[in-house]
Amino acid sequence: MCRHLAYLGPPLTLSALVTEPPHGLLHQSYAPRDMRGGGTVNADGFGAGWFPDGSAEPVRYRSEKPIWSDTAFAGIAGATRSPAVLAAVRSATTGMPVHAGACAPFAEGRWLFSHNGVVRGWPGSVAPLAAALPTTDLLTLDAPTDSALLWALVRHRLRGGDDPATVLAETALAVAAAAPGSRLNLLLTDGAAVWATTWTHALSVRVSPDAVLVASEPLDDLPGWAAVPDRHLLVARPGTCRVTELAEPTAPPHPSPRRPRGDRCATPSSSTST
Ligand code: GLN
């Protein structure tokens, strides 16, 4: 199963997140530690999306190559600094095509999205959910894959102005109900916040006073990483992180007069505010 990460904080090079850490996405592409029964390597392409400092919209690079073989990306990653990044390496599910369009991040406007997992019974199990989308959305999917459809489902509701936490949680729950046994770790950012679900897959988070890093697997052995429990929604911003059980009402992503239900992420350096 693919591996993904999202970072918000002081500008870092893409290399500092993707290629340099001892267990960064580059290492996870050929030596992942926690694939949980889905694939062995993540060599079916990769992608990175980043917000240039001061920009409200991200730039994206995707390739069907294994990340270790893409020398163009190595150069870009070393020279690119950003305060907000979402990146992923892909292990294609059996039967799904290998090309750049199938790689995360999926993107529109200020949004970057990734899916780590598989939709069981694809495509029949989720055909009724897909049928609710505008036909043009189905005709313009990035790829004929489960992840691209999940992005279309999420994107459709984001376009309508729905709350991102609610969208991610309800999409995961609806697909899990329609396609039992699916693995649905979803990851979304707009450059200011990160939303993620855990549904039968690994996810960890590290919060510091001015940053947050969410990743399928910890990028290093430094302290501060906390595993996100299964079947939870995570909402994080630099310095803050909250996890909420997916079956429960979801926490709002923005400050609200009503205190959201949920647990602070159990990281030693976490400092949550609401
Ligand atoms: N099923 C998705 C795909 O084939 C995601 C892959 C994964 O998480 N391994 O692209």
mmCIF file of C-alpha atoms and ligand atoms in Angstrom, residues 1-2 90-93 96 102 115-118 145-147, ligand 1:
data_model
loop_
_atom_site.group_PDB
_atom_site.id
_atom_site.type_symbol
_atom_site.label_atom_id
_atom_site.label_comp_id
_atom_site.label_asym_id
_atom_site.label_seq_id
_atom_site.Cartn_x
_atom_site.Cartn_y
_atom_site.Cartn_z
ATOM 1 C CA MET A 1 0.000 0.000 0.000
ATOM 2 C CA CYS A 2 1.250 3.396 -0.812
ATOM 3 C CA ARG A 90 2.680 4.383 -4.870
ATOM 4 C CA SER A 91 2.268 0.654 -4.885
ATOM 5 C CA ALA A 92 -0.393 0.057 -7.522
ATOM 6 C CA THR A 93 -3.216 -2.235 -6.507
ATOM 7 C CA MET A 96 -4.830 -0.773 -11.682
ATOM 8 C CA ALA A 102 -2.770 7.524 -10.907
ATOM 9 C CA HIS A 115 -5.244 7.759 -0.559
ATOM 10 C CA ASN A 116 -3.276 4.963 1.056
ATOM 11 C CA GLY A 117 -5.163 1.691 0.658
ATOM 12 C CA VAL A 118 -7.609 -0.133 -1.559
ATOM 13 C CA THR A 145 -8.426 3.795 -10.100
ATOM 14 C CA ASP A 146 -10.022 3.596 -6.676
ATOM 15 C CA SER A 147 -7.917 6.504 -5.373
HETATM 16 N N1 GLN B 1 -5.299 1.458 -4.659
HETATM 17 C C1 GLN B 1 -4.578 2.671 -4.940
HETATM 18 C C2 GLN B 1 -3.838 2.597 -6.251
HETATM 19 O O1 GLN B 1 -3.739 1.567 -6.859
HETATM 20 C C3 GLN B 1 -3.664 3.026 -3.794
HETATM 21 C C4 GLN B 1 -2.484 2.151 -3.732
HETATM 22 C C5 GLN B 1 -1.935 1.880 -2.396
HETATM 23 O O2 GLN B 1 -2.234 2.464 -1.360
HETATM 24 N N2 GLN B 1 -1.105 0.911 -2.418
HETATM 25 O O3 GLN B 1 -3.316 3.599 -6.662
#
